[in-house]
mmCIF file of C-alpha atoms and ligand atoms in Angstrom:
data_model
loop_
_atom_site.group_PDB
_atom_site.id
_atom_site.type_symbol
_atom_site.label_atom_id
_atom_site.label_comp_id
_atom_site.label_asym_id
_atom_site.label_seq_id
_atom_site.Cartn_x
_atom_site.Cartn_y
_atom_site.Cartn_z
ATOM 1 C CA UNK A 697 13.943 -19.940 35.678
ATOM 2 C CA UNK A 698 12.647 -17.656 32.927
ATOM 3 C CA UNK A 699 9.571 -15.626 33.814
ATOM 4 C CA UNK A 700 6.224 -16.937 32.606
ATOM 5 C CA UNK A 701 2.926 -15.146 32.048
ATOM 6 C CA UNK A 702 -0.646 -16.234 32.620
ATOM 7 C CA UNK A 703 -2.445 -15.781 29.320
ATOM 8 C CA UNK A 704 -6.150 -15.603 28.462
ATOM 9 C CA UNK A 705 -7.447 -15.923 24.909
ATOM 10 C CA UNK A 706 -10.917 -14.415 24.541
ATOM 11 C CA UNK A 707 -12.589 -15.795 21.408
ATOM 12 C CA UNK A 708 -10.388 -18.898 21.567
ATOM 13 C CA UNK A 709 -12.746 -20.869 19.314
ATOM 14 C CA UNK A 710 -12.730 -18.261 16.516
ATOM 15 C CA UNK A 711 -10.596 -18.071 13.373
ATOM 16 C CA UNK A 712 -8.139 -15.623 14.980
ATOM 17 C CA UNK A 713 -8.310 -17.326 18.404
ATOM 18 C CA UNK A 714 -7.156 -20.618 16.900
ATOM 19 C CA UNK A 715 -4.189 -18.820 15.313
ATOM 20 C CA UNK A 716 -3.327 -17.279 18.682
ATOM 21 C CA UNK A 717 -3.117 -20.774 20.168
ATOM 22 C CA UNK A 718 -0.905 -22.048 17.335
ATOM 23 C CA UNK A 719 1.398 -19.042 17.643
ATOM 24 C CA UNK A 720 1.686 -19.354 21.429
ATOM 25 C CA UNK A 721 2.906 -22.897 20.887
ATOM 26 C CA UNK A 722 5.026 -22.393 17.753
ATOM 27 C CA UNK A 723 6.795 -19.275 19.084
ATOM 28 C CA UNK A 724 7.333 -20.786 22.548
ATOM 29 C CA UNK A 725 5.480 -17.898 24.151
ATOM 30 C CA UNK A 726 6.413 -17.985 27.853
ATOM 31 C CA UNK A 727 3.031 -19.091 29.219
ATOM 32 C CA UNK A 728 2.271 -20.072 32.761
ATOM 33 C CA UNK A 729 -1.472 -20.773 32.862
ATOM 34 C CA UNK A 730 -3.455 -20.684 29.598
ATOM 35 C CA UNK A 731 -7.117 -19.705 29.997
ATOM 36 C CA UNK A 732 -9.396 -20.258 26.993
ATOM 37 C CA UNK A 733 -12.541 -18.133 26.907
ATOM 38 C CA UNK A 734 -15.443 -17.852 24.474
ATOM 39 C CA UNK A 735 -19.242 -17.522 24.640
ATOM 40 C CA UNK A 736 -21.612 -19.595 26.774
ATOM 41 C CA UNK A 737 -22.186 -21.729 23.641
ATOM 42 C CA UNK A 738 -18.634 -23.077 23.907
ATOM 43 C CA UNK A 739 -18.290 -23.165 27.697
ATOM 44 C CA UNK A 740 -17.455 -26.685 28.918
ATOM 45 C CA UNK A 741 -16.176 -27.869 25.522
ATOM 46 C CA UNK A 742 -12.456 -28.456 25.116
ATOM 47 C CA UNK A 743 -9.734 -27.325 22.736
ATOM 48 C CA UNK A 744 -6.423 -29.068 22.237
ATOM 49 C CA UNK A 745 -3.262 -27.202 23.124
ATOM 50 C CA UNK A 746 0.157 -28.835 22.933
ATOM 51 C CA UNK A 747 -1.304 -32.313 23.359
ATOM 52 C CA UNK A 748 -3.566 -31.334 26.260
ATOM 53 C CA UNK A 749 -7.328 -30.800 26.295
ATOM 54 C CA UNK A 750 -8.174 -27.426 27.865
ATOM 55 C CA UNK A 751 -11.727 -26.686 28.942
ATOM 56 C CA UNK A 752 -13.216 -23.481 27.535
ATOM 57 C CA UNK A 753 -14.739 -21.032 29.990
ATOM 58 C CA UNK A 754 -17.505 -18.499 29.419
ATOM 59 C CA UNK A 755 -16.172 -14.931 29.258
ATOM 60 C CA UNK A 756 -17.364 -12.849 32.194
ATOM 61 C CA UNK A 757 -16.017 -9.797 33.982
ATOM 62 C CA UNK A 758 -14.615 -12.170 36.624
ATOM 63 C CA UNK A 759 -12.621 -14.266 34.146
ATOM 64 C CA UNK A 760 -9.361 -12.354 34.475
ATOM 65 C CA UNK A 761 -8.023 -12.628 38.013
ATOM 66 C CA UNK A 762 -4.352 -13.625 37.890
ATOM 67 C CA UNK A 763 -4.139 -13.047 34.131
ATOM 68 C CA UNK A 764 -1.052 -11.128 32.912
ATOM 69 C CA UNK A 765 -1.876 -10.902 29.208
ATOM 70 C CA UNK A 766 -5.314 -11.199 27.557
ATOM 71 C CA UNK A 767 -5.628 -11.563 23.791
ATOM 72 C CA UNK A 768 -9.104 -10.440 22.747
ATOM 73 C CA UNK A 769 -10.608 -11.507 19.434
ATOM 74 C CA UNK A 770 -14.331 -11.912 19.968
ATOM 75 C CA UNK A 771 -15.660 -8.773 18.283
ATOM 76 C CA UNK A 772 -15.869 -5.136 19.349
ATOM 77 C CA UNK A 773 -18.923 -5.577 21.567
ATOM 78 C CA UNK A 774 -17.159 -8.144 23.757
ATOM 79 C CA UNK A 775 -14.037 -5.973 23.946
ATOM 80 C CA UNK A 776 -16.098 -3.010 25.124
ATOM 81 C CA UNK A 777 -17.834 -5.225 27.650
ATOM 82 C CA UNK A 778 -14.894 -7.189 29.055
ATOM 83 C CA UNK A 779 -11.547 -5.514 28.218
ATOM 84 C CA UNK A 780 -11.835 -2.825 30.942
ATOM 85 C CA UNK A 781 -12.508 -5.570 33.523
ATOM 86 C CA UNK A 782 -9.439 -7.466 32.330
ATOM 87 C CA UNK A 783 -7.272 -4.325 32.514
ATOM 88 C CA UNK A 784 -8.730 -3.562 35.955
ATOM 89 C CA UNK A 785 -7.713 -7.044 37.089
ATOM 90 C CA UNK A 786 -4.136 -6.195 36.114
ATOM 91 C CA UNK A 787 -3.885 -7.786 32.685
ATOM 92 C CA UNK A 788 -2.419 -6.151 29.600
ATOM 93 C CA UNK A 789 -5.157 -6.515 26.985
ATOM 94 C CA UNK A 790 -4.120 -6.861 23.348
ATOM 95 C CA UNK A 791 -7.383 -6.136 21.571
ATOM 96 C CA UNK A 792 -7.900 -7.280 18.017
ATOM 97 C CA UNK A 793 -11.207 -5.438 17.596
ATOM 98 C CA UNK A 794 -11.751 -1.867 16.432
ATOM 99 C CA UNK A 795 -13.351 -0.858 19.762
ATOM 100 C CA UNK A 796 -10.422 1.151 21.179
ATOM 101 C CA UNK A 797 -8.184 1.777 18.165
ATOM 102 C CA UNK A 798 -8.924 5.467 17.757
ATOM 103 C CA UNK A 799 -9.061 6.191 21.502
ATOM 104 C CA UNK A 800 -6.215 8.695 21.984
ATOM 105 C CA UNK A 801 -5.257 7.019 25.282
ATOM 106 C CA UNK A 802 -4.889 3.589 23.650
ATOM 107 C CA UNK A 803 -1.695 2.762 21.731
ATOM 108 C CA UNK A 804 -2.276 1.325 18.237
ATOM 109 C CA UNK A 805 0.716 -0.819 17.435
ATOM 110 C CA UNK A 806 2.503 -2.492 14.558
ATOM 111 C CA UNK A 807 5.664 -3.636 16.394
ATOM 112 C CA UNK A 808 7.981 -3.171 13.388
ATOM 113 C CA UNK A 809 6.810 0.458 13.086
ATOM 114 C CA UNK A 810 5.845 2.014 16.429
ATOM 115 C CA UNK A 811 6.485 -0.413 19.304
ATOM 116 C CA UNK A 812 7.652 2.476 21.502
ATOM 117 C CA UNK A 813 4.086 3.896 21.475
ATOM 118 C CA UNK A 814 3.024 0.936 23.662
ATOM 119 C CA UNK A 815 5.173 1.999 26.591
ATOM 120 C CA UNK A 816 2.565 4.382 27.983
ATOM 121 C CA UNK A 817 -0.740 2.535 28.247
ATOM 122 C CA UNK A 818 -3.717 2.055 30.543
ATOM 123 C CA UNK A 819 -3.835 -1.703 30.219
ATOM 124 C CA UNK A 820 -5.346 -1.865 26.731
ATOM 125 C CA UNK A 821 -3.304 -1.946 23.532
ATOM 126 C CA UNK A 822 -5.046 -2.090 20.170
ATOM 127 C CA UNK A 823 -4.111 -4.323 17.271
ATOM 128 C CA UNK A 824 -4.773 -2.381 14.056
ATOM 129 C CA UNK A 825 -7.157 -3.348 11.273
ATOM 130 C CA UNK A 826 -5.785 -6.211 9.164
ATOM 131 C CA UNK A 827 -5.660 -4.265 5.878
ATOM 132 C CA UNK A 828 -3.917 -1.367 7.614
ATOM 133 C CA UNK A 829 -1.236 -3.635 9.123
ATOM 134 C CA UNK A 830 -0.575 -5.417 5.821
ATOM 135 C CA UNK A 831 -0.281 -2.101 3.949
ATOM 136 C CA UNK A 832 1.942 -0.461 6.582
ATOM 137 C CA UNK A 833 4.361 -3.397 6.706
ATOM 138 C CA UNK A 834 5.462 -2.210 3.237
ATOM 139 C CA UNK A 835 4.747 1.519 3.502
ATOM 140 C CA UNK A 836 6.072 2.005 7.080
ATOM 141 C CA UNK A 837 9.788 1.410 6.412
ATOM 142 C CA UNK A 838 9.581 3.338 3.143
ATOM 143 C CA UNK A 839 7.964 6.307 4.897
ATOM 144 C CA UNK A 840 10.636 6.309 7.630
ATOM 145 C CA UNK A 841 13.338 6.760 4.979
ATOM 146 C CA UNK A 842 11.502 8.810 2.333
ATOM 147 C CA UNK A 843 8.507 10.661 3.837
ATOM 148 C CA UNK A 844 5.231 9.798 2.162
ATOM 149 C CA UNK A 845 2.706 12.479 1.288
ATOM 150 C CA UNK A 846 -0.220 10.489 -0.052
ATOM 151 C CA UNK A 847 -1.335 6.855 -0.281
ATOM 152 C CA UNK A 848 -3.937 5.456 -2.689
ATOM 153 C CA UNK A 849 -4.825 1.850 -1.840
ATOM 154 C CA UNK A 850 -7.247 -0.710 -3.266
ATOM 155 C CA UNK A 851 -7.738 -3.960 -1.376
ATOM 156 C CA UNK A 852 -8.613 -7.514 -2.370
ATOM 157 C CA UNK A 853 -9.745 -8.893 0.995
ATOM 158 C CA UNK A 854 -10.216 -12.516 1.968
ATOM 159 C CA UNK A 855 -13.255 -14.031 3.656
ATOM 160 C CA UNK A 856 -11.269 -14.779 6.847
ATOM 161 C CA UNK A 857 -11.828 -11.119 7.739
ATOM 162 C CA UNK A 858 -15.377 -12.194 8.599
ATOM 163 C CA UNK A 859 -14.129 -15.000 10.851
ATOM 164 C CA UNK A 860 -14.496 -18.759 10.580
ATOM 165 C CA UNK A 861 -18.097 -18.361 9.387
ATOM 166 C CA UNK A 862 -16.960 -16.176 6.480
ATOM 167 C CA UNK A 863 -14.434 -18.760 5.296
ATOM 168 C CA UNK A 864 -17.000 -21.524 5.612
ATOM 169 C CA UNK A 865 -19.486 -19.509 3.546
ATOM 170 C CA UNK A 866 -16.998 -19.260 0.660
ATOM 171 C CA UNK A 867 -16.373 -23.027 0.713
ATOM 172 C CA UNK A 868 -20.081 -23.904 1.003
ATOM 173 C CA UNK A 869 -21.145 -21.509 -1.749
ATOM 174 C CA UNK A 870 -18.398 -22.832 -4.044
ATOM 175 C CA UNK A 871 -19.681 -26.403 -3.516
ATOM 176 C CA UNK A 872 -23.261 -25.259 -4.075
ATOM 177 C CA UNK A 873 -22.335 -23.337 -7.248
ATOM 178 C CA UNK A 874 -20.478 -26.326 -8.726
ATOM 179 C CA UNK A 875 -23.346 -28.671 -7.834
ATOM 180 C CA UNK A 876 -25.870 -26.284 -9.396
ATOM 181 C CA UNK A 877 -27.560 -25.828 -5.999
ATOM 182 C CA UNK A 878 -29.177 -22.526 -4.987
ATOM 183 C CA UNK A 879 -26.994 -20.082 -3.043
ATOM 184 C CA UNK A 880 -28.348 -18.134 -0.082
ATOM 185 C CA UNK A 881 -25.853 -15.649 1.407
ATOM 186 C CA UNK A 882 -25.820 -15.684 5.235
ATOM 187 C CA UNK A 883 -22.604 -14.108 6.558
ATOM 188 C CA UNK A 884 -22.041 -11.764 3.616
ATOM 189 C CA UNK A 885 -24.774 -9.650 2.021
ATOM 190 C CA UNK A 886 -24.001 -10.992 -1.467
ATOM 191 C CA UNK A 887 -22.804 -14.200 -3.062
ATOM 192 C CA UNK A 888 -19.021 -14.415 -2.494
ATOM 193 C CA UNK A 889 -18.235 -17.536 -4.559
ATOM 194 C CA UNK A 890 -17.302 -16.500 -8.128
ATOM 195 C CA UNK A 891 -18.014 -12.877 -7.258
ATOM 196 C CA UNK A 892 -16.559 -9.852 -5.451
ATOM 197 C CA UNK A 893 -18.152 -6.824 -3.855
ATOM 198 C CA UNK A 894 -17.436 -3.566 -2.075
ATOM 199 C CA UNK A 895 -16.497 -4.300 1.572
ATOM 200 C CA UNK A 896 -19.621 -5.242 3.521
ATOM 201 C CA UNK A 897 -19.515 -2.416 6.074
ATOM 202 C CA UNK A 898 -21.570 0.742 6.435
ATOM 203 C CA UNK A 899 -20.893 3.766 4.233
ATOM 204 C CA UNK A 900 -20.211 6.996 6.149
ATOM 205 C CA UNK A 901 -21.075 10.623 5.383
ATOM 206 C CA UNK A 902 -17.988 10.966 3.143
ATOM 207 C CA UNK A 903 -18.955 7.933 1.043
ATOM 208 C CA UNK A 904 -16.299 5.645 2.573
ATOM 209 C CA UNK A 905 -17.146 2.278 4.108
ATOM 210 C CA UNK A 906 -15.927 1.484 7.653
ATOM 211 C CA UNK A 907 -12.983 -0.592 6.452
ATOM 212 C CA UNK A 908 -11.763 2.205 4.176
ATOM 213 C CA UNK A 909 -12.154 4.727 6.971
ATOM 214 C CA UNK A 910 -10.123 2.528 9.333
ATOM 215 C CA UNK A 911 -7.288 2.428 6.780
ATOM 216 C CA UNK A 912 -7.305 6.231 6.585
ATOM 217 C CA UNK A 913 -7.473 7.041 10.324
ATOM 218 C CA UNK A 914 -5.330 4.178 11.645
ATOM 219 C CA UNK A 915 -2.546 4.931 9.136
ATOM 220 C CA UNK A 916 -2.433 8.537 10.326
ATOM 221 C CA UNK A 917 -2.278 7.412 13.968
ATOM 222 C CA UNK A 918 0.381 4.718 13.533
ATOM 223 C CA UNK A 919 2.645 6.870 11.342
ATOM 224 C CA UNK A 920 2.103 9.941 13.575
ATOM 225 C CA UNK A 921 1.054 12.093 10.619
ATOM 226 C CA UNK A 922 -2.377 13.477 11.470
ATOM 227 C CA UNK A 923 -2.908 14.978 8.022
ATOM 228 C CA UNK A 924 -1.403 12.183 5.906
ATOM 229 C CA UNK A 925 -3.468 11.995 2.701
ATOM 230 C CA UNK A 926 -4.860 8.464 2.406
ATOM 231 C CA UNK A 927 -7.670 7.190 0.223
ATOM 232 C CA UNK A 928 -8.833 3.581 0.114
ATOM 233 C CA UNK A 929 -11.213 1.322 -1.794
ATOM 234 C CA UNK A 930 -11.875 -1.941 0.036
ATOM 235 C CA UNK A 931 -13.219 -4.973 -1.787
ATOM 236 C CA UNK A 932 -14.089 -8.478 -0.585
ATOM 237 C CA UNK A 933 -12.886 -11.239 -2.929
ATOM 238 C CA UNK A 934 -13.421 -15.035 -2.977
ATOM 239 C CA UNK A 935 -10.129 -15.873 -1.233
ATOM 240 C CA UNK A 936 -9.811 -17.800 2.024
ATOM 241 C CA UNK A 937 -7.231 -16.134 4.273
ATOM 242 C CA UNK A 938 -4.822 -13.595 2.769
ATOM 243 C CA UNK A 939 -5.480 -9.991 1.813
ATOM 244 C CA UNK A 940 -3.828 -8.362 -1.201
ATOM 245 C CA UNK A 941 -3.517 -4.645 -1.860
ATOM 246 C CA UNK A 942 -2.542 -2.397 -4.734
ATOM 247 C CA UNK A 943 -0.755 0.618 -3.230
ATOM 248 C CA UNK A 944 0.276 3.896 -4.840
ATOM 249 C CA UNK A 945 2.622 6.024 -2.724
ATOM 250 C CA UNK A 946 3.404 9.655 -3.476
ATOM 251 C CA UNK A 947 6.483 11.114 -1.764
ATOM 252 C CA UNK A 948 7.040 14.533 -0.214
ATOM 253 C CA UNK A 949 10.364 14.857 -2.026
ATOM 254 C CA UNK A 950 12.094 12.963 -4.828
ATOM 255 C CA UNK A 951 11.002 9.362 -5.137
ATOM 256 C CA UNK A 952 13.556 6.609 -4.441
ATOM 257 C CA UNK A 953 14.623 4.244 -7.211
ATOM 258 C CA UNK A 954 12.983 0.842 -7.564
ATOM 259 C CA UNK A 955 16.300 -0.742 -6.522
ATOM 260 C CA UNK A 956 16.456 1.386 -3.360
ATOM 261 C CA UNK A 957 12.935 0.314 -2.359
ATOM 262 C CA UNK A 958 13.666 -3.322 -3.107
ATOM 263 C CA UNK A 959 16.852 -3.193 -1.011
ATOM 264 C CA UNK A 960 14.980 -1.549 1.872
ATOM 265 C CA UNK A 961 12.175 -4.144 1.824
ATOM 266 C CA UNK A 962 14.832 -6.868 1.632
ATOM 267 C CA UNK A 963 16.446 -5.690 4.861
ATOM 268 C CA UNK A 964 13.210 -4.815 6.737
ATOM 269 C CA UNK A 965 11.701 -7.217 9.263
ATOM 270 C CA UNK A 966 8.420 -8.983 8.469
ATOM 271 C CA UNK A 967 8.383 -8.325 4.719
ATOM 272 C CA UNK A 968 9.717 -10.300 1.778
ATOM 273 C CA UNK A 969 10.307 -9.188 -1.800
ATOM 274 C CA UNK A 970 8.448 -11.324 -4.369
ATOM 275 C CA UNK A 971 9.067 -9.410 -7.561
ATOM 276 C CA UNK A 972 10.172 -11.624 -10.445
ATOM 277 C CA UNK A 973 9.116 -9.889 -13.650
ATOM 278 C CA UNK A 974 10.694 -12.516 -15.906
ATOM 279 C CA UNK A 975 8.583 -15.280 -14.349
ATOM 280 C CA UNK A 976 5.594 -12.996 -13.795
ATOM 281 C CA UNK A 977 5.785 -14.088 -10.176
ATOM 282 C CA UNK A 978 4.454 -11.527 -7.725
ATOM 283 C CA UNK A 979 2.664 -11.599 -4.343
ATOM 284 C CA UNK A 980 -0.284 -14.017 -4.316
ATOM 285 C CA UNK A 981 -2.696 -14.750 -1.481
ATOM 286 C CA UNK A 982 -2.117 -18.501 -1.811
ATOM 287 C CA UNK A 983 1.620 -18.051 -1.241
ATOM 288 C CA UNK A 984 1.089 -15.525 1.559
ATOM 289 C CA UNK A 985 -1.274 -17.890 3.420
ATOM 290 C CA UNK A 986 0.313 -19.412 6.505
ATOM 291 C CA UNK A 987 3.368 -17.119 6.212
ATOM 292 C CA UNK A 988 4.483 -14.644 8.872
ATOM 293 C CA UNK A 989 5.951 -12.222 6.305
ATOM 294 C CA UNK A 990 3.975 -9.863 4.074
ATOM 295 C CA UNK A 991 4.957 -10.346 0.428
ATOM 296 C CA UNK A 992 5.831 -7.194 -1.548
ATOM 297 C CA UNK A 993 6.207 -6.887 -5.317
ATOM 298 C CA UNK A 994 5.262 -5.051 -8.533
ATOM 299 C CA UNK A 995 7.613 -2.350 -7.236
ATOM 300 C CA UNK A 996 7.678 0.236 -10.011
ATOM 301 C CA UNK A 997 7.752 3.949 -10.750
ATOM 302 C CA UNK A 998 4.297 5.342 -11.464
ATOM 303 C CA UNK A 999 4.545 6.689 -15.033
ATOM 304 C CA UNK A 1000 1.664 9.102 -14.398
ATOM 305 C CA UNK A 1001 3.289 10.903 -11.441
ATOM 306 C CA UNK A 1002 7.031 11.687 -11.162
ATOM 307 C CA UNK A 1003 6.838 11.553 -7.349
ATOM 308 C CA UNK A 1004 4.992 8.255 -6.977
ATOM 309 C CA UNK A 1005 5.665 4.524 -6.787
ATOM 310 C CA UNK A 1006 3.344 1.505 -7.152
ATOM 311 C CA UNK A 1007 3.428 -1.700 -5.100
ATOM 312 C CA UNK A 1008 1.367 -4.865 -4.713
ATOM 313 C CA UNK A 1009 1.314 -6.784 -1.420
ATOM 314 C CA UNK A 1010 -0.227 -9.986 -0.017
ATOM 315 C CA UNK A 1011 -0.321 -10.864 3.668
ATOM 316 C CA UNK A 1012 -1.991 -13.537 5.788
ATOM 317 C CA UNK A 1013 -4.997 -11.807 7.339
ATOM 318 C CA UNK A 1014 -5.212 -14.170 10.322
ATOM 319 C CA UNK A 1015 -1.464 -14.011 11.052
ATOM 320 C CA UNK A 1016 0.239 -10.640 10.449
ATOM 321 C CA UNK A 1017 -3.194 -9.052 9.948
ATOM 322 C CA UNK A 1018 -4.357 -10.244 13.376
ATOM 323 C CA UNK A 1019 -2.936 -12.909 15.725
ATOM 324 C CA UNK A 1020 0.762 -12.675 14.831
ATOM 325 C CA UNK A 1021 0.773 -8.893 15.211
ATOM 326 C CA UNK A 1022 -0.979 -9.319 18.579
ATOM 327 C CA UNK A 1023 1.536 -11.891 19.817
ATOM 328 C CA UNK A 1024 4.409 -9.690 18.631
ATOM 329 C CA UNK A 1025 2.961 -6.776 20.623
ATOM 330 C CA UNK A 1026 3.047 -8.930 23.766
ATOM 331 C CA UNK A 1027 6.517 -10.258 22.940
ATOM 332 C CA UNK A 1028 7.715 -6.669 22.452
ATOM 333 C CA UNK A 1029 6.228 -5.603 25.795
ATOM 334 C CA UNK A 1030 8.008 -8.491 27.521
ATOM 335 C CA UNK A 1031 11.288 -7.787 25.728
ATOM 336 C CA UNK A 1032 11.174 -4.128 26.750
ATOM 337 C CA UNK A 1033 10.309 -5.034 30.333
ATOM 338 C CA UNK A 1034 6.959 -3.187 30.065
ATOM 339 C CA UNK A 1035 5.004 -6.183 31.375
HETATM 340 P P1 LIG B 433 -18.111 -19.036 20.338
HETATM 341 O O1 LIG B 433 -17.406 -20.021 19.474
HETATM 342 O O2 LIG B 433 -18.406 -19.570 21.690
HETATM 343 O O3 LIG B 433 -19.301 -18.387 19.682
HETATM 344 P P2 LIG B 433 -14.940 -15.650 14.593
HETATM 345 O O4 LIG B 433 -14.143 -14.363 14.528
HETATM 346 O O5 LIG B 433 -14.241 -16.782 13.898
HETATM 347 O O6 LIG B 433 -16.348 -15.449 14.142
HETATM 348 O O7 LIG B 433 -15.004 -16.050 16.146
HETATM 349 C C1 LIG B 433 -15.607 -15.234 17.098
HETATM 350 C C2 LIG B 433 -15.147 -15.631 18.485
HETATM 351 O O8 LIG B 433 -15.817 -14.777 19.427
HETATM 352 C C3 LIG B 433 -15.523 -17.051 18.881
HETATM 353 O O9 LIG B 433 -14.497 -17.606 19.669
HETATM 354 C C4 LIG B 433 -16.787 -16.847 19.695
HETATM 355 O O10 LIG B 433 -17.041 -17.860 20.629
HETATM 356 C C5 LIG B 433 -16.450 -15.583 20.414
HETATM 357 N N1 LIG B 433 -17.671 -14.953 20.951
HETATM 358 C C6 LIG B 433 -18.801 -14.644 20.297
HETATM 359 N N2 LIG B 433 -19.722 -14.108 21.136
HETATM 360 C C7 LIG B 433 -19.144 -14.069 22.369
HETATM 361 C C8 LIG B 433 -19.557 -13.661 23.677
HETATM 362 N N3 LIG B 433 -20.758 -13.142 23.903
HETATM 363 N N4 LIG B 433 -18.684 -13.796 24.715
HETATM 364 C C9 LIG B 433 -17.458 -14.315 24.498
HETATM 365 N N5 LIG B 433 -17.005 -14.739 23.293
HETATM 366 C C10 LIG B 433 -17.824 -14.633 22.240
#
């Protein structure tokens, strides 16, 4: 009989947690026991999985005995509090928060790019920031073939990045706006319906917000280029669940042709070319939503820089930007015999 793994999902009731459950079922993840964990608010309630009602437990340091793989998506604070206990209990933690990403002893993995980095670990493996993953799905294969010197990226990020409550806020504010009712932002600092704003995270000493800084540092770590020049502008837009990004890539040497890039994206795993100039059909968040692949288009030579290329991508933030990448990390570990 094929080997099975006892799996815990921490944050099972959240926007990413729900996607984890769907993926475990849809991808026939080899589960033995499935343990659903959340806060004390959810403890005792049930969630449906594959036709069965599973009771949710409260996350504590004692929740992980017998667990082989723990998917964490309950915020950085909970990862800091509980992930070491899970690793101590013998589980491989795949952590969707930013808590451990820049820890030099913790692998930061996009399976299509640097799965081999996960081999040496201390029980915790970090899932990168959603915008970073979605960008690197296009830039990673290009960089492997034609080394990249500098990346300039601007994001158009969906409300799902702020969890289920963020998505609900967009829907509620849209209803309120159309009904002429007053709008009081709760999850986001500003009105999100019929508006957009600079990503709602703290600005650092260099003038970058936390999201932008994650894109800079995580890209350098995943691509193993400590001094890769990356600059980012991250913006929240009134979209439910897929992030889009405008990306300018400057190469070390001669830039490849548009046809060469298109052919490479075509043959790379996890990305799909959507680049129909005649129909003006390019990556859109609505078409990326619910899809595993990141859509890549607007592939063109930058007329302002003879060494640069422009791209536009859309990817499902809850799937490849979070839960799917996490599941693929675990699948990769199993495939390699590292779990
Ligand atoms: P709960 O539903 O019990 O609050 P989202 O990213 O959609 O906002 O979801 C956050 C997830 O993190 C939810 O599953 C939430 O559970 C969980 N969570 C929040 N606080 C805690 C906590 N103190 N311990 C464990 N899980 C938590």
